[in-house]
CSV table of C-alpha atoms in Angstrom, one decimal:
chain,number,residue,atom,x,y,z
A,1,UNK,CA,108.4,83.8,86.1
A,2,UNK,CA,108.6,85.5,89.5
A,3,UNK,CA,107.8,89.2,89.6
A,4,UNK,CA,110.5,91.1,91.5
A,5,UNK,CA,108.6,94.1,93.0
A,6,UNK,CA,110.7,97.2,92.5
A,7,UNK,CA,110.1,99.3,95.6
A,8,UNK,CA,112.4,102.0,94.4
A,9,UNK,CA,110.3,102.5,91.2
A,10,UNK,CA,107.0,102.5,93.1
A,11,UNK,CA,108.3,104.9,95.6
A,12,UNK,CA,109.6,107.2,92.9
A,13,UNK,CA,106.1,107.2,91.3
A,14,UNK,CA,104.5,108.2,94.6
A,15,UNK,CA,107.1,111.0,95.1
A,16,UNK,CA,106.4,112.3,91.6
A,17,UNK,CA,102.7,112.3,92.3
A,18,UNK,CA,103.2,114.0,95.6
A,19,UNK,CA,105.0,116.8,93.7
A,20,UNK,CA,101.7,117.8,92.2
A,21,UNK,CA,100.0,117.9,95.6
A,22,UNK,CA,102.8,120.0,97.0
A,23,UNK,CA,102.4,122.5,94.1
A,24,UNK,CA,98.7,122.7,94.9
A,25,UNK,CA,99.6,123.6,98.5
A,26,UNK,CA,102.3,126.1,97.4
A,27,UNK,CA,99.8,127.8,95.1
A,28,UNK,CA,97.8,128.6,98.2
A,29,UNK,CA,100.8,129.9,100.1
A,30,UNK,CA,101.5,126.7,102.1
A,31,UNK,CA,104.8,124.8,101.9
A,32,UNK,CA,104.5,121.4,103.7
A,33,UNK,CA,107.0,121.2,106.6
A,34,UNK,CA,108.5,118.1,108.2
A,35,UNK,CA,110.6,118.4,111.4
A,36,UNK,CA,113.0,115.6,112.3
A,37,UNK,CA,114.4,115.5,115.8
A,38,UNK,CA,117.5,113.5,116.6
A,39,UNK,CA,118.6,112.8,120.1
A,40,UNK,CA,121.3,110.2,119.4
A,41,UNK,CA,124.8,109.8,118.2
A,42,UNK,CA,124.1,106.5,116.6
A,43,UNK,CA,125.5,106.6,113.0
A,44,UNK,CA,122.6,104.6,111.6
A,45,UNK,CA,120.1,107.1,113.1
A,46,UNK,CA,122.0,110.0,111.7
A,47,UNK,CA,122.0,108.4,108.3
A,48,UNK,CA,118.2,107.7,108.4
A,49,UNK,CA,117.5,111.3,109.3
A,50,UNK,CA,119.8,112.7,106.6
A,51,UNK,CA,118.0,110.6,104.0
A,52,UNK,CA,114.6,111.8,105.1
A,53,UNK,CA,115.8,115.4,105.0
A,54,UNK,CA,117.2,114.8,101.5
A,55,UNK,CA,113.9,113.4,100.4
A,56,UNK,CA,112.1,116.5,101.6
A,57,UNK,CA,114.4,118.7,99.6
A,58,UNK,CA,114.0,116.7,96.5
A,59,UNK,CA,110.2,116.9,96.5
A,60,UNK,CA,109.8,120.4,97.8
A,61,UNK,CA,108.9,119.9,101.4
A,62,UNK,CA,110.5,122.2,103.9
A,63,UNK,CA,112.7,120.0,106.1
A,64,UNK,CA,113.6,121.2,109.6
A,65,UNK,CA,116.2,119.2,111.5
A,66,UNK,CA,116.9,119.6,115.2
A,67,UNK,CA,119.7,117.7,117.0
A,68,UNK,CA,119.7,117.4,120.8
A,69,UNK,CA,122.6,116.2,122.9
A,70,UNK,CA,121.9,112.6,123.9
A,71,UNK,CA,123.0,113.5,127.5
A,72,UNK,CA,120.5,116.4,127.8
A,73,UNK,CA,117.6,116.1,130.2
A,74,UNK,CA,114.3,114.8,128.9
A,75,UNK,CA,112.8,118.2,129.3
A,76,UNK,CA,114.9,119.6,126.5
A,77,UNK,CA,113.3,117.1,124.1
A,78,UNK,CA,109.8,117.7,125.4
A,79,UNK,CA,110.3,121.5,125.1
A,80,UNK,CA,111.5,121.0,121.6
A,81,UNK,CA,108.4,119.0,120.7
A,82,UNK,CA,106.1,121.6,122.3
A,83,UNK,CA,107.7,124.3,120.2
A,84,UNK,CA,107.2,122.3,117.0
A,85,UNK,CA,103.6,121.5,118.0
A,86,UNK,CA,103.0,125.3,118.2
A,87,UNK,CA,104.8,126.2,114.9
A,88,UNK,CA,102.2,126.6,112.1
A,89,UNK,CA,105.0,126.0,109.5
A,90,UNK,CA,105.6,122.5,110.8
A,91,UNK,CA,102.9,120.1,109.6
A,92,UNK,CA,104.7,116.8,110.5
A,93,UNK,CA,107.0,115.8,113.3
A,94,UNK,CA,109.2,112.8,113.5
A,95,UNK,CA,111.4,111.9,116.6
A,96,UNK,CA,114.0,109.5,115.4
A,97,UNK,CA,114.0,106.3,117.4
A,98,UNK,CA,115.6,104.9,119.5
A,99,UNK,CA,115.9,107.7,122.1
A,100,UNK,CA,118.4,107.5,125.0
A,101,UNK,CA,117.5,105.2,127.9
A,102,UNK,CA,116.6,108.1,130.2
A,103,UNK,CA,113.8,109.1,127.8
A,104,UNK,CA,110.4,107.4,127.9
A,105,UNK,CA,109.7,106.6,124.2
A,106,UNK,CA,106.0,106.2,124.8
A,107,UNK,CA,105.8,109.6,126.5
A,108,UNK,CA,107.6,111.1,123.4
A,109,UNK,CA,105.0,109.6,121.1
A,110,UNK,CA,102.2,111.1,123.3
A,111,UNK,CA,103.9,114.5,123.4
A,112,UNK,CA,103.6,115.0,119.6
A,113,UNK,CA,100.5,116.7,118.5
A,114,UNK,CA,98.4,113.8,117.0
A,115,UNK,CA,97.6,116.0,114.0
A,116,UNK,CA,101.3,116.4,113.3
A,117,UNK,CA,102.2,112.7,114.0
A,118,UNK,CA,103.8,111.9,110.6
A,119,UNK,CA,104.7,108.4,111.8
A,120,UNK,CA,101.2,107.5,112.8
A,121,UNK,CA,102.2,106.2,116.2
A,122,UNK,CA,100.4,108.6,118.6
A,123,UNK,CA,97.9,106.6,120.7
A,124,UNK,CA,95.0,108.6,119.2
A,125,UNK,CA,96.1,107.8,115.7
A,126,UNK,CA,96.6,104.1,116.6
A,127,UNK,CA,93.0,104.1,117.9
A,128,UNK,CA,91.7,105.7,114.8
A,129,UNK,CA,93.4,103.1,112.7
A,130,UNK,CA,92.0,100.2,114.7
A,131,UNK,CA,88.5,101.8,114.5
A,132,UNK,CA,88.8,101.9,110.7
A,133,UNK,CA,89.2,105.7,110.3
A,134,UNK,CA,92.9,106.3,110.0
A,135,UNK,CA,94.2,109.8,110.1
A,136,UNK,CA,97.7,108.7,109.2
A,137,UNK,CA,98.6,105.2,108.2
A,138,UNK,CA,102.0,104.2,109.7
A,139,UNK,CA,104.6,104.5,107.0
A,140,UNK,CA,106.0,100.9,106.6
A,141,UNK,CA,102.5,99.2,106.7
A,142,UNK,CA,101.1,101.7,104.2
A,143,UNK,CA,104.1,101.1,102.0
A,144,UNK,CA,103.4,97.4,102.1
A,145,UNK,CA,99.8,98.1,101.0
A,146,UNK,CA,101.1,100.2,98.1
A,147,UNK,CA,103.6,97.5,97.0
A,148,UNK,CA,100.8,94.9,97.0
A,149,UNK,CA,98.7,97.2,94.9
A,150,UNK,CA,101.5,97.8,92.5
A,151,UNK,CA,102.0,94.1,92.0
A,152,UNK,CA,98.2,93.6,91.3
A,153,UNK,CA,97.7,91.7,94.5
A,154,UNK,CA,94.3,92.5,96.1
A,155,UNK,CA,94.3,91.3,99.7
A,156,UNK,CA,90.5,90.8,99.7
A,157,UNK,CA,89.6,87.2,100.6
A,158,UNK,CA,93.3,86.2,100.8
A,159,UNK,CA,95.1,84.5,103.7
A,160,UNK,CA,97.9,86.8,104.8
A,161,UNK,CA,100.5,85.7,107.3
A,162,UNK,CA,102.5,88.4,109.0
A,163,UNK,CA,105.6,87.2,110.8
A,164,UNK,CA,106.3,89.8,113.5
A,165,UNK,CA,104.1,91.6,116.0
A,166,UNK,CA,105.9,94.9,116.5
A,167,UNK,CA,104.1,98.2,117.0
A,168,UNK,CA,105.9,99.6,114.0
A,169,UNK,CA,105.0,97.0,111.4
A,170,UNK,CA,103.2,93.8,112.4
A,171,UNK,CA,100.3,95.1,114.5
A,172,UNK,CA,99.4,98.1,112.4
A,173,UNK,CA,99.7,96.2,109.1
A,174,UNK,CA,97.4,93.5,110.5
A,175,UNK,CA,94.9,96.3,111.4
A,176,UNK,CA,95.2,97.8,107.9
A,177,UNK,CA,94.7,94.5,106.0
A,178,UNK,CA,91.6,93.4,108.0
A,179,UNK,CA,89.8,96.7,107.5
A,180,UNK,CA,86.5,96.7,105.5
A,181,UNK,CA,88.1,98.9,102.9
A,182,UNK,CA,90.0,99.0,99.7
A,183,UNK,CA,93.4,97.3,100.2
A,184,UNK,CA,92.0,95.3,103.1
A,185,UNK,CA,89.4,92.6,103.7
A,186,UNK,CA,92.1,89.9,104.1
A,187,UNK,CA,92.1,87.1,106.6
A,188,UNK,CA,95.2,87.8,108.7
A,189,UNK,CA,97.3,85.6,110.9
A,190,UNK,CA,100.0,87.2,113.0
A,191,UNK,CA,102.9,84.9,113.9
A,192,UNK,CA,105.8,85.6,116.3
A,193,UNK,CA,108.5,83.9,118.4
A,194,UNK,CA,106.0,81.9,120.4
A,195,UNK,CA,104.1,80.6,117.4
A,196,UNK,CA,104.1,76.8,117.2
A,197,UNK,CA,105.0,75.3,113.8
A,198,UNK,CA,105.6,78.5,111.9
A,199,UNK,CA,106.2,76.7,108.6
A,200,UNK,CA,102.7,75.2,108.7
A,201,UNK,CA,101.3,78.7,109.0
A,202,UNK,CA,103.3,80.3,106.3
A,203,UNK,CA,102.6,77.4,103.8
A,204,UNK,CA,98.9,78.1,104.1
A,205,UNK,CA,99.3,81.8,103.1
A,206,UNK,CA,98.5,83.6,99.9
A,207,UNK,CA,100.7,86.5,101.1
A,208,UNK,CA,103.6,86.3,103.5
A,209,UNK,CA,104.9,89.5,105.1
A,210,UNK,CA,108.2,88.9,107.0
A,211,UNK,CA,108.9,91.6,109.6
A,212,UNK,CA,110.7,89.8,112.5
A,213,UNK,CA,114.3,91.1,112.2
A,214,UNK,CA,115.8,87.6,111.9
A,215,UNK,CA,118.0,87.2,108.8
A,216,UNK,CA,116.7,84.8,106.2
A,217,UNK,CA,114.3,83.1,108.7
A,218,UNK,CA,111.8,82.2,106.0
A,219,UNK,CA,113.0,80.0,103.1
A,220,UNK,CA,111.3,78.4,100.1
A,221,UNK,CA,110.4,75.3,102.0
A,222,UNK,CA,108.1,77.4,104.2
A,223,UNK,CA,106.1,78.8,101.2
A,224,UNK,CA,103.4,77.6,98.9
A,225,UNK,CA,103.6,77.8,95.1
A,226,UNK,CA,102.4,81.2,93.8
A,227,UNK,CA,102.7,83.1,97.1
A,228,UNK,CA,103.4,86.8,97.3
A,229,UNK,CA,106.3,87.6,99.6
A,230,UNK,CA,106.9,91.0,101.2
A,231,UNK,CA,110.2,91.2,103.0
A,232,UNK,CA,110.3,94.1,105.5
A,233,UNK,CA,113.5,93.1,107.3
A,234,UNK,CA,116.8,94.6,106.5
A,235,UNK,CA,119.7,92.9,108.3
A,236,UNK,CA,123.4,93.7,108.0
A,237,UNK,CA,125.2,90.3,107.8
A,238,UNK,CA,128.9,89.6,108.1
A,239,UNK,CA,129.8,88.0,104.8
A,240,UNK,CA,132.8,86.1,106.2
A,241,UNK,CA,131.1,84.8,109.4
A,242,UNK,CA,127.5,84.9,108.2
A,243,UNK,CA,126.5,86.4,111.5
A,244,UNK,CA,123.8,89.1,112.0
A,245,UNK,CA,125.1,92.5,112.9
A,246,UNK,CA,121.7,94.2,113.4
A,247,UNK,CA,118.5,95.0,111.6
A,248,UNK,CA,116.4,97.9,110.6
A,249,UNK,CA,113.1,98.6,108.9
A,250,UNK,CA,113.0,102.2,107.8
A,251,UNK,CA,116.0,102.3,105.5
A,252,UNK,CA,117.6,99.9,103.1
A,253,UNK,CA,120.5,102.0,101.7
A,254,UNK,CA,122.5,103.2,104.7
A,255,UNK,CA,124.9,100.3,105.4
A,256,UNK,CA,127.0,99.0,102.6
A,257,UNK,CA,130.3,98.7,104.4
A,258,UNK,CA,132.9,96.4,102.9
A,259,UNK,CA,132.6,92.9,104.3
A,260,UNK,CA,128.9,93.1,104.9
A,261,UNK,CA,125.8,92.4,102.9
A,262,UNK,CA,122.2,93.4,103.4
A,263,UNK,CA,119.7,90.5,103.6
A,264,UNK,CA,116.1,90.3,104.5
A,265,UNK,CA,114.1,88.1,106.8
A,266,UNK,CA,113.5,85.9,103.8
A,267,UNK,CA,116.0,83.7,102.0
A,268,UNK,CA,115.5,85.4,98.6
A,269,UNK,CA,117.0,82.8,96.3
A,270,UNK,CA,115.0,79.9,97.6
A,271,UNK,CA,111.8,81.9,98.2
A,272,UNK,CA,111.7,83.3,94.6
A,273,UNK,CA,111.5,79.7,93.3
A,274,UNK,CA,108.1,79.5,95.0
A,275,UNK,CA,106.8,83.1,94.9
A,276,UNK,CA,104.8,84.7,92.1
A,277,UNK,CA,105.9,88.0,93.4
A,278,UNK,CA,108.6,89.0,95.9
A,279,UNK,CA,110.3,92.2,97.2
A,280,UNK,CA,114.1,92.3,97.2
A,281,UNK,CA,116.4,93.5,99.9
A,282,UNK,CA,117.6,96.2,99.4
A,283,UNK,CA,115.2,98.0,97.0
A,284,UNK,CA,111.9,96.7,98.3
A,285,UNK,CA,110.1,98.0,101.3
A,286,UNK,CA,112.7,100.5,102.5
A,287,UNK,CA,112.2,103.2,99.9
A,288,UNK,CA,108.4,102.9,100.4
A,289,UNK,CA,108.7,103.7,104.1
A,290,UNK,CA,110.4,107.0,103.3
A,291,UNK,CA,107.9,107.8,100.5
A,292,UNK,CA,104.9,107.3,102.8
A,293,UNK,CA,106.5,109.7,105.4
A,294,UNK,CA,106.4,112.4,102.7
A,295,UNK,CA,102.8,111.3,101.9
A,296,UNK,CA,101.7,111.8,105.6
A,297,UNK,CA,103.4,115.2,105.7
A,298,UNK,CA,101.6,116.4,102.7
A,299,UNK,CA,98.3,115.0,103.9
A,300,UNK,CA,98.9,116.7,107.3
A,301,UNK,CA,99.6,120.0,105.6
A,302,UNK,CA,96.4,119.8,103.7
A,303,UNK,CA,94.3,118.9,106.7
A,304,UNK,CA,95.8,121.5,108.9
A,305,UNK,CA,95.3,124.3,106.4
A,306,UNK,CA,91.9,123.2,105.0
A,307,UNK,CA,93.3,122.9,101.5
A,308,UNK,CA,92.0,120.0,99.5
A,309,UNK,CA,94.9,118.1,98.0
A,310,UNK,CA,94.7,114.9,95.9
A,311,UNK,CA,97.0,112.2,97.2
A,312,UNK,CA,98.3,109.2,95.2
């Protein structure tokens, strides 16, 4: 029988455990603070941010939300980030992507204090991850690690194929899984749009992670018996026309409009016939991404204040 990995349940367990860590900080007079900055009028981005702020409220993190006119000059965003960097009550900063075209997204990432980089995308934090000493693990890759752990799947010695090479999921996840550390020691292959004979690669895998943003690209014929499948993709698909209307990776609950359904990068029905364990969409990786953002904020608060907190 295929194990359906319940990301919502795993995320709730992490959130519950973080509550104890937050109480430890509060007993020392510190309330973890997460600042979200939105410079967009995109409804999906607005929804993502509101969900993150709701998560903060539910676990006892101080959520600070700042909205900036998308037409405002870049300096307004950078000045806002500078102010948050200097605020001792703000321990984590997240600028919701994408930003407007006149903003350099890489410059935005570099502007955030590396010690407050709750997403783990500052170049300094990327370098620390690659070197094997991560300060903050990027939220979605860390969530994937936690899901594998919850399913009793130890990556050590296993062949893992990651389909997708983004800076948000594919690359950092590959770096996490090859580390000589708990939750790592895997042999990792990263596939992408230029990969020859993708099915031949995925059929050799013990674990397949789909993170390419292509609806139902991977089906059961591309998998071996007993494989573990982690589906990171969330795509809104027109039910009538079966055409993709976009994808996202940091939320799985924001788009349930009538006439659409959410599907992953994996054809769930055919894949579950081969898989020993698989994540659903929605309800798999999405909740974990948000839970690990809270995790990074609590970790940052402890490190910035010198308070020892036990993290789940």
